[in-house]
Short mmCIF file of C-alpha atoms in Angstrom, two decimals:
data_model
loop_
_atom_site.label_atom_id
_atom_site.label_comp_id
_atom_site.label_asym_id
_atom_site.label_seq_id
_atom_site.Cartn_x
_atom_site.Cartn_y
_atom_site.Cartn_z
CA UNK A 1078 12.59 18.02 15.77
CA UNK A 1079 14.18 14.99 15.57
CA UNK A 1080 11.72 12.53 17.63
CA UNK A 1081 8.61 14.64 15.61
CA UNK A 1082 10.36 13.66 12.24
CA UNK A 1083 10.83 10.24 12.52
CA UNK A 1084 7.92 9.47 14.70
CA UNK A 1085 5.35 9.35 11.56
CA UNK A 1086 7.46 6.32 10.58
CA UNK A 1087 6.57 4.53 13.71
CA UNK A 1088 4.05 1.14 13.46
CA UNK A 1089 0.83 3.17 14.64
CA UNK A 1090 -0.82 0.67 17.54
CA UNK A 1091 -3.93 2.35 19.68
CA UNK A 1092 -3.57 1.76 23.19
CA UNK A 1093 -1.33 -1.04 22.39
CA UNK A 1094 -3.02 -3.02 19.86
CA UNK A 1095 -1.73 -2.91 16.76
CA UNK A 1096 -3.54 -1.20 13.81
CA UNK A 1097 -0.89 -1.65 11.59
CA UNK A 1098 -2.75 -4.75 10.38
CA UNK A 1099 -5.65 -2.88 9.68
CA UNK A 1100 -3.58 0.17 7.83
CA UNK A 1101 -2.19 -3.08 5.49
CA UNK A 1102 -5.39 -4.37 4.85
CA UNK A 1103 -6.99 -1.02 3.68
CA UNK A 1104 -6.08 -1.21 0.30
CA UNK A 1105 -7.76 -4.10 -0.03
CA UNK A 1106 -11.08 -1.86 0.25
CA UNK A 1107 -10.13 0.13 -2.72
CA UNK A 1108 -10.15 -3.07 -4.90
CA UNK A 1109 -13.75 -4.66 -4.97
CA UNK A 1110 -14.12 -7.94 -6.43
CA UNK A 1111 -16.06 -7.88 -10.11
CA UNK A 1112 -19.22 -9.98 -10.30
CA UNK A 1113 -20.40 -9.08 -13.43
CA UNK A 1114 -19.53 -9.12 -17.10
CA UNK A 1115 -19.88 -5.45 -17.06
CA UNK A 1116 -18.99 -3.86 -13.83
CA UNK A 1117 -19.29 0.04 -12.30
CA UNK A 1118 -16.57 2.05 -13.35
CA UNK A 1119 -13.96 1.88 -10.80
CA UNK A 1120 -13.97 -2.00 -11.67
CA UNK A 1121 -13.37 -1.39 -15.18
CA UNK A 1122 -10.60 1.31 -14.45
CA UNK A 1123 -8.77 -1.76 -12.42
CA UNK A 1124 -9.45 -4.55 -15.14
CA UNK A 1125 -8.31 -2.30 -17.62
CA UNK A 1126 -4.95 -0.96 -15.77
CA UNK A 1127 -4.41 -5.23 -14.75
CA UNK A 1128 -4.93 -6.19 -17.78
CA UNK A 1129 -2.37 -3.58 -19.64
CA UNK A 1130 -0.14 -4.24 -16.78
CA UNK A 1131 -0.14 -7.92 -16.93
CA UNK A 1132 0.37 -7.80 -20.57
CA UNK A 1133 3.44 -6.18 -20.53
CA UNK A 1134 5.45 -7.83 -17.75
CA UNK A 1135 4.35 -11.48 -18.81
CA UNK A 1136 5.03 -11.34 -22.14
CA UNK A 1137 8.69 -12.45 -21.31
CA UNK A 1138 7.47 -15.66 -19.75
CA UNK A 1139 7.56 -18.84 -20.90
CA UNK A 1140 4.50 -20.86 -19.59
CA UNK A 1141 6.12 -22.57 -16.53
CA UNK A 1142 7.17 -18.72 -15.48
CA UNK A 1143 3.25 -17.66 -16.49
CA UNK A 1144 1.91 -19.78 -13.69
CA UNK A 1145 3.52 -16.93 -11.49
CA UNK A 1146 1.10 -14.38 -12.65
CA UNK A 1147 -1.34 -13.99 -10.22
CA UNK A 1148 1.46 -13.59 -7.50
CA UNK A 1149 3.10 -10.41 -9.74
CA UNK A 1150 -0.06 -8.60 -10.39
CA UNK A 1151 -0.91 -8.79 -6.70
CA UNK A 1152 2.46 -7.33 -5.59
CA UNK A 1153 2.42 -4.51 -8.24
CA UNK A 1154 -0.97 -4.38 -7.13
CA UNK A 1155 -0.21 -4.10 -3.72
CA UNK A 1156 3.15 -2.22 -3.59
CA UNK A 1157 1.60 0.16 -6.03
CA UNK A 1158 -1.33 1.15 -3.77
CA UNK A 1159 0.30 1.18 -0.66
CA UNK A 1160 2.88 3.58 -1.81
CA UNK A 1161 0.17 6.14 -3.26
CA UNK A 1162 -1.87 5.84 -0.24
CA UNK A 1163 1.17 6.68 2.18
CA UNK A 1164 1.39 10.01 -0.19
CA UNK A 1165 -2.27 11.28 2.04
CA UNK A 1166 -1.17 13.60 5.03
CA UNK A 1167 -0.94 11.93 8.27
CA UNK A 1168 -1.02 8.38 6.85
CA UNK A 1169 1.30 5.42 7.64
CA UNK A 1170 3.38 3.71 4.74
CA UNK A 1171 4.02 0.18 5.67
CA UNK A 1172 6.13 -0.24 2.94
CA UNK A 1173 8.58 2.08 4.98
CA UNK A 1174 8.90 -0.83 7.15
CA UNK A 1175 12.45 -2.50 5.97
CA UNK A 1176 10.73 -6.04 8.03
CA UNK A 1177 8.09 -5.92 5.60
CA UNK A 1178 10.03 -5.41 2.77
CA UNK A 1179 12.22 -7.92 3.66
CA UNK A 1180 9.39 -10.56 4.02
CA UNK A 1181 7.97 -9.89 0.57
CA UNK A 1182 11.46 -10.00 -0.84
CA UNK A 1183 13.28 -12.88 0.65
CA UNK A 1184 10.38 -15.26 0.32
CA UNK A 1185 9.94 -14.58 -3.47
CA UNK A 1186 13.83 -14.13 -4.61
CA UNK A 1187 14.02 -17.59 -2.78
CA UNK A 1188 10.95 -19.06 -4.58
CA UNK A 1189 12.14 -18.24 -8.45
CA UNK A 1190 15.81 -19.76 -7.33
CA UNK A 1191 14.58 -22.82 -5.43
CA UNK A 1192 12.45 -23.24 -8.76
CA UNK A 1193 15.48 -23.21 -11.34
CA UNK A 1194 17.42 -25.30 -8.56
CA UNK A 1195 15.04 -28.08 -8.90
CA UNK A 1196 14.01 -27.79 -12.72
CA UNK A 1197 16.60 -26.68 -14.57
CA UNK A 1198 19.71 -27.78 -11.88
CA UNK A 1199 22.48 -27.43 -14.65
CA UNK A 1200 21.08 -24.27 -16.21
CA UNK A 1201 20.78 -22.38 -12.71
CA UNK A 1202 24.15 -23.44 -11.80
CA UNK A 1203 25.56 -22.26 -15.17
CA UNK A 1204 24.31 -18.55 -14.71
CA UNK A 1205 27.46 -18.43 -12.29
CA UNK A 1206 29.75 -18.32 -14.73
CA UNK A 1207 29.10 -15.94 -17.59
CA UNK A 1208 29.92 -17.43 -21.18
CA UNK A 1209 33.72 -16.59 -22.22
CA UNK A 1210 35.55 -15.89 -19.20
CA UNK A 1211 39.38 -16.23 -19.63
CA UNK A 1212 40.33 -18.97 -17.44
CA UNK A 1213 42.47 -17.98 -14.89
CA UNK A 1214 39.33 -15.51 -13.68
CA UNK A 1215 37.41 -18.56 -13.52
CA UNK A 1216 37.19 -19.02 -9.41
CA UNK A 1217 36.94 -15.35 -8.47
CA UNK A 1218 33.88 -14.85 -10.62
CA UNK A 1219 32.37 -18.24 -9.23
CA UNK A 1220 32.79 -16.13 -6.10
CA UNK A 1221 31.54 -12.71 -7.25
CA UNK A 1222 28.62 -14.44 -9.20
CA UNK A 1223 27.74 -16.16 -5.51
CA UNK A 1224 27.52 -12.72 -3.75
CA UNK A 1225 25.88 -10.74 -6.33
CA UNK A 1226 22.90 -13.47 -6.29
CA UNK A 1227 22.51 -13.78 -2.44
CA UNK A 1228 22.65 -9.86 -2.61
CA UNK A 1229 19.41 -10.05 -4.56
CA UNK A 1230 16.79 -10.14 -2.02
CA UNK A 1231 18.46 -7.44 0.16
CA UNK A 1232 18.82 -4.86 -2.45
CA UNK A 1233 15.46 -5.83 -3.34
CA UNK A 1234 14.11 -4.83 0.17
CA UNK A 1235 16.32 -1.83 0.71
CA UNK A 1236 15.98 -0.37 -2.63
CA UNK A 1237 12.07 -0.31 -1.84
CA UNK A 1238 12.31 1.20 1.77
CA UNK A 1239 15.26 3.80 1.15
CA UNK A 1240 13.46 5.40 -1.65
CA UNK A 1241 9.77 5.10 0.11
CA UNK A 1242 11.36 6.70 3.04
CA UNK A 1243 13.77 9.51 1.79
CA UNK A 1244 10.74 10.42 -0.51
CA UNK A 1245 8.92 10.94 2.51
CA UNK A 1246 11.40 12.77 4.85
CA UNK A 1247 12.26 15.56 2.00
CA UNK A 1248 8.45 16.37 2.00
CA UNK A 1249 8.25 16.44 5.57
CA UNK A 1250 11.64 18.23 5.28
CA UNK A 1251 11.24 20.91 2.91
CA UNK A 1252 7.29 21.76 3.62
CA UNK A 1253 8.77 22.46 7.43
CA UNK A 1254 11.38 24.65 5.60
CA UNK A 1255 8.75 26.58 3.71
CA UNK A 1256 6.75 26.83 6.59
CA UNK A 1257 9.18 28.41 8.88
CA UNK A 1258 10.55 30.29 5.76
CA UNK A 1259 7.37 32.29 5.82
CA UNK A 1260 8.04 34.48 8.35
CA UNK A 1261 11.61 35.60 7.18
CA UNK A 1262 11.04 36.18 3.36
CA UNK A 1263 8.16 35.47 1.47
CA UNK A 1264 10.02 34.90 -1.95
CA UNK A 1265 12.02 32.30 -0.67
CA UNK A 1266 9.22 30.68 0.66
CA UNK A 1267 7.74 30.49 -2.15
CA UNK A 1268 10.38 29.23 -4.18
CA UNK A 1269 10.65 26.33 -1.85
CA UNK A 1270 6.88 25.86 -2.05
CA UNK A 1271 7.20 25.24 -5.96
CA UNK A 1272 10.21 22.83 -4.97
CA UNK A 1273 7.77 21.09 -2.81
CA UNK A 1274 5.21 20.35 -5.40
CA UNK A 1275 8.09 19.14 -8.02
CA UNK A 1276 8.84 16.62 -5.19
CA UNK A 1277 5.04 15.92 -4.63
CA UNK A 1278 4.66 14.79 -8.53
CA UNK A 1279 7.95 12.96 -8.19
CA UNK A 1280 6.51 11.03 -5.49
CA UNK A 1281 3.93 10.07 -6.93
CA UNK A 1282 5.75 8.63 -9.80
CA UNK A 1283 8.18 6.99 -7.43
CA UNK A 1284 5.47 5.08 -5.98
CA UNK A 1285 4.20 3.67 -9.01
CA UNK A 1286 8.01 2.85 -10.11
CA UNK A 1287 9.26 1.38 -7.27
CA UNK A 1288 6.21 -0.67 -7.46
CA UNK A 1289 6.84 -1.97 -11.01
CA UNK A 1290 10.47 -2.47 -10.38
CA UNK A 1291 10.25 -4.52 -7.60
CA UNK A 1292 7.66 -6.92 -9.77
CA UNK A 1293 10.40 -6.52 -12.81
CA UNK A 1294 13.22 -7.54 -11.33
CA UNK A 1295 11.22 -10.69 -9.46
CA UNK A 1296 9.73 -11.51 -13.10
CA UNK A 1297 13.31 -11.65 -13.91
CA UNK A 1298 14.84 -13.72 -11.32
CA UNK A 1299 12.07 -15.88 -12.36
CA UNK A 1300 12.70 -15.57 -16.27
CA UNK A 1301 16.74 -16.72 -15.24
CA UNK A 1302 14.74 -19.66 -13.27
CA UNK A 1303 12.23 -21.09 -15.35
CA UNK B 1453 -45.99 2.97 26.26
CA UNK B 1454 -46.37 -0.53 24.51
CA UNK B 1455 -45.90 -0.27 20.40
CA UNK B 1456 -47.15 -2.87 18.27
CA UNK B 1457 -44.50 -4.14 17.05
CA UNK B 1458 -41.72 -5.87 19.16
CA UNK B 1459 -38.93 -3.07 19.72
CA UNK B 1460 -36.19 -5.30 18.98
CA UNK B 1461 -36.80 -5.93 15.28
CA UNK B 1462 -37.49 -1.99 14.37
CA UNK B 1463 -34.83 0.51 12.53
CA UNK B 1464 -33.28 3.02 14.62
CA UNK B 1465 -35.34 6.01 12.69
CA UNK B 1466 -38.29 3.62 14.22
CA UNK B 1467 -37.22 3.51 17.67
CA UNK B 1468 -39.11 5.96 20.20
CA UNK B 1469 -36.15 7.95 22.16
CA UNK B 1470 -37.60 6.31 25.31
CA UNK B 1471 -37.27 2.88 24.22
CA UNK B 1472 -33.38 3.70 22.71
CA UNK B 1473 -32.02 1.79 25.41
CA UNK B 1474 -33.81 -1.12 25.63
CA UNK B 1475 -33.67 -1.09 21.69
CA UNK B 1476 -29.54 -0.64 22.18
CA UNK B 1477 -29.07 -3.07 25.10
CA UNK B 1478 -31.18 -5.67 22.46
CA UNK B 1479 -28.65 -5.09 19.81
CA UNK B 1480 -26.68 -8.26 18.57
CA UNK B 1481 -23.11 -7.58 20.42
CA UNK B 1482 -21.50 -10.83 19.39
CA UNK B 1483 -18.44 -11.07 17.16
CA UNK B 1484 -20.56 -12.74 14.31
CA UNK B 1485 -22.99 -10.02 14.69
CA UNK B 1486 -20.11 -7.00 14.76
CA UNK B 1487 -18.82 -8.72 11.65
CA UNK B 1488 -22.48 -8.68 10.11
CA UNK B 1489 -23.53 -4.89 11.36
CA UNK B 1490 -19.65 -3.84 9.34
CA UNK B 1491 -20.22 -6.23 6.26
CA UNK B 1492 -24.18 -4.40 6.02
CA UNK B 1493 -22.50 -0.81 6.55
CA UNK B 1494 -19.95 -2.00 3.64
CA UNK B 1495 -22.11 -2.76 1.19
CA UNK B 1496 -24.87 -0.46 2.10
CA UNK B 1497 -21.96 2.32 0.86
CA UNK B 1498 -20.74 0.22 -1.75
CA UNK B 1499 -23.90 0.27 -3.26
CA UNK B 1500 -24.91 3.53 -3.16
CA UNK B 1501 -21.79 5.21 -3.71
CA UNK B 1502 -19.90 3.06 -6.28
CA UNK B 1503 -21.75 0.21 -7.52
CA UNK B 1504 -23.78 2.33 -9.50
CA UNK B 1505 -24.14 3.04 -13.48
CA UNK B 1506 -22.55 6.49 -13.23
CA UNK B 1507 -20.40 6.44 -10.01
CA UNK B 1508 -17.83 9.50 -10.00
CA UNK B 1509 -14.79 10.33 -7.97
CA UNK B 1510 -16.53 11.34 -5.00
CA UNK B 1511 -17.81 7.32 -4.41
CA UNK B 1512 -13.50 6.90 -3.40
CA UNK B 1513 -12.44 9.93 -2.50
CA UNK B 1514 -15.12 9.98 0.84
CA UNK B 1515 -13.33 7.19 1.80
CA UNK B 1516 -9.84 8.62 1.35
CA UNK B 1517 -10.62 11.53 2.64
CA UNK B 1518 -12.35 9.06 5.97
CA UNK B 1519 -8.68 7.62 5.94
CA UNK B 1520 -7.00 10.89 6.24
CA UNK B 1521 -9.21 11.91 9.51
CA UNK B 1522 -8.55 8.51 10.88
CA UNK B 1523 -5.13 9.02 10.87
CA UNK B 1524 -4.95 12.23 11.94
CA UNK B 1525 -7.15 11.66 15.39
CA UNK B 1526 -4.88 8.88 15.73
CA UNK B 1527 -1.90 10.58 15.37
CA UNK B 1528 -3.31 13.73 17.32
CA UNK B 1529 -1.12 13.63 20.29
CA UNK B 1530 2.25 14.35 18.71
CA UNK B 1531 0.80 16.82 16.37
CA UNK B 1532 -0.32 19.19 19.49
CA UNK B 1533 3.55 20.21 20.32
CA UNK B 1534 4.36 21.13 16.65
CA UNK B 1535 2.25 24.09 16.62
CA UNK B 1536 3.83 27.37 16.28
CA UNK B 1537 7.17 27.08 18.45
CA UNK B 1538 10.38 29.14 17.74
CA UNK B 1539 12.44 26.49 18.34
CA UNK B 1540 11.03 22.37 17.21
#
């Protein structure tokens, strides 16, 4: 049981070759480009949902930080659909992948600090020392300050793949329990088969949230930054 | 049997089953033409499907439910032991 339940989060290659580049390029499909004014309805559905979307998280943004839009609505964008697209049966999740998680988090946490760093080099440096510390506290929250900012990226990444991936094990979990509950009581069974759809419509909201707090908390590295 | 026109520039419905293949040996097997046969396939469903005034859900959802079966031939082979076993 224990190779079959973590061998779905395996990088799927045929014969070697690696589809897993094609599985992250799928959503891409979903997404056509608009060449029109007035476009077919999925089109509209997506301008509509971007444009709501976009709204709301750069509203905070001051116009050197609204030069970073295009990069958050793609990563909602593209967080958000992998994650609902992993929720099919039998399909791969690469955002289960802590490498790829890590190489859409470091690069970006890096980018917004590198940015304050070389625009605002007094400001960025201030944010390690909150306003009114008592004095003698002074160099271990210099220190503390240090380590909760380089922790930034990592809990980034992680938060994204531990919650993608225990989503996914307590489905895989709990519809083998129902399954092999069948045969020994029915009632219990079913119980666990109403659990199972709670979790279903919890992941599907988990998708969409980790999505959006990934792209918040970037928006807000780059709100400290910019 | 000699047709009129050249076999190499008919459609497949065209094709006599005697000439299919001569007709599939003429076919353009070059990477440019691969790329050109998938980007004619796209937008042949594209435009039926989903780039029309009144597309519905089923224009996405074929495709979704195309990814599914992908994924499940390719993932075929470890699904064959976790049929009905006492012990997994």
């Amino acid at each position: 049981m224990n190779e079959n339940l973590f061998a779905s989060f395996a990088a799927p290659s045929m014969m070697g070759l690696p589809i897993v580049v094609l599985i992250v390029m799928f959503p891409s499909v979903l997404f056509p480009t608009p060449s029109r004014l007035i476009n077919n309805r999925l089109i509209s559905i997506q301008q509509w949902l971007i444009q709501l979307t976009s709204k709301q998280m750069l509203a905070i943004h001051n116009q050197k930080g609204r030069t970073w839009a295009l990069m958050l609505m793609s990563l909602i964008l593209f967080i958000g659909s992998t994650n609902l697209l992993g929720l099919l049966p039998h399909s791969f999740t690469p955002t289960t992948q802590l490498s790829m998680n890590l190489g859409m988090a470091i690069p970006l946490w890096a980018g917004t600090v590198i940015t304050g760093f070389r625009y605002k080099t007094k400001v960025s440096l201030a944010h390690f020392l909150p306003q009114g510390t008592p004095l003698p506290l002074i160099p271990m929250l210099v220190v503390i300050e240090t380590i909760s900012l380089l922790i930034q990226p990592m809990a980034l990444a992680v938060r994204l793949t531990a919650n993608i991936t225990a989503g996914h094990l307590l489905i895989h979990l709990i519809g083998g329990a129902t399954l092999a509950l069948i045969n020994i009581s029915v009632t219990t069974a079913f119980i666990t088969f109403i659990i199972l759809i709670l979790l279903t419509i919890l992941e599907f909201a988990v998708a969409l949230i980790q999505a959006y707090v990934f792209t918040l908390l970037v928006s807000l590295y780059l709100h400290d930054n910019t | 049997m000699a047709s009129s026109i050249p076999v190499k520039e008919k459609k497949l419905m065209e094709v006599k089953v005697g000439e299919l293949p001569g007709w599939i040996l003429m076919r353009d097997f070059t990477p440019k033409g691969i790329a050109g046969a998938f980007q004619r396939g796209y937008y042949r469903y594209y435009n039926k499907y989903i780039n029309v005034k009144e597309g519905g859900v089923a224009g996405i959802s074929m495709v979704l439910v195309a990814y599914v079966l992908f994924n499940y031939c390719h993932s075929y082979k470890e699904l064959t032991h976790e049929r009905l076993h006492k012990y997994h």
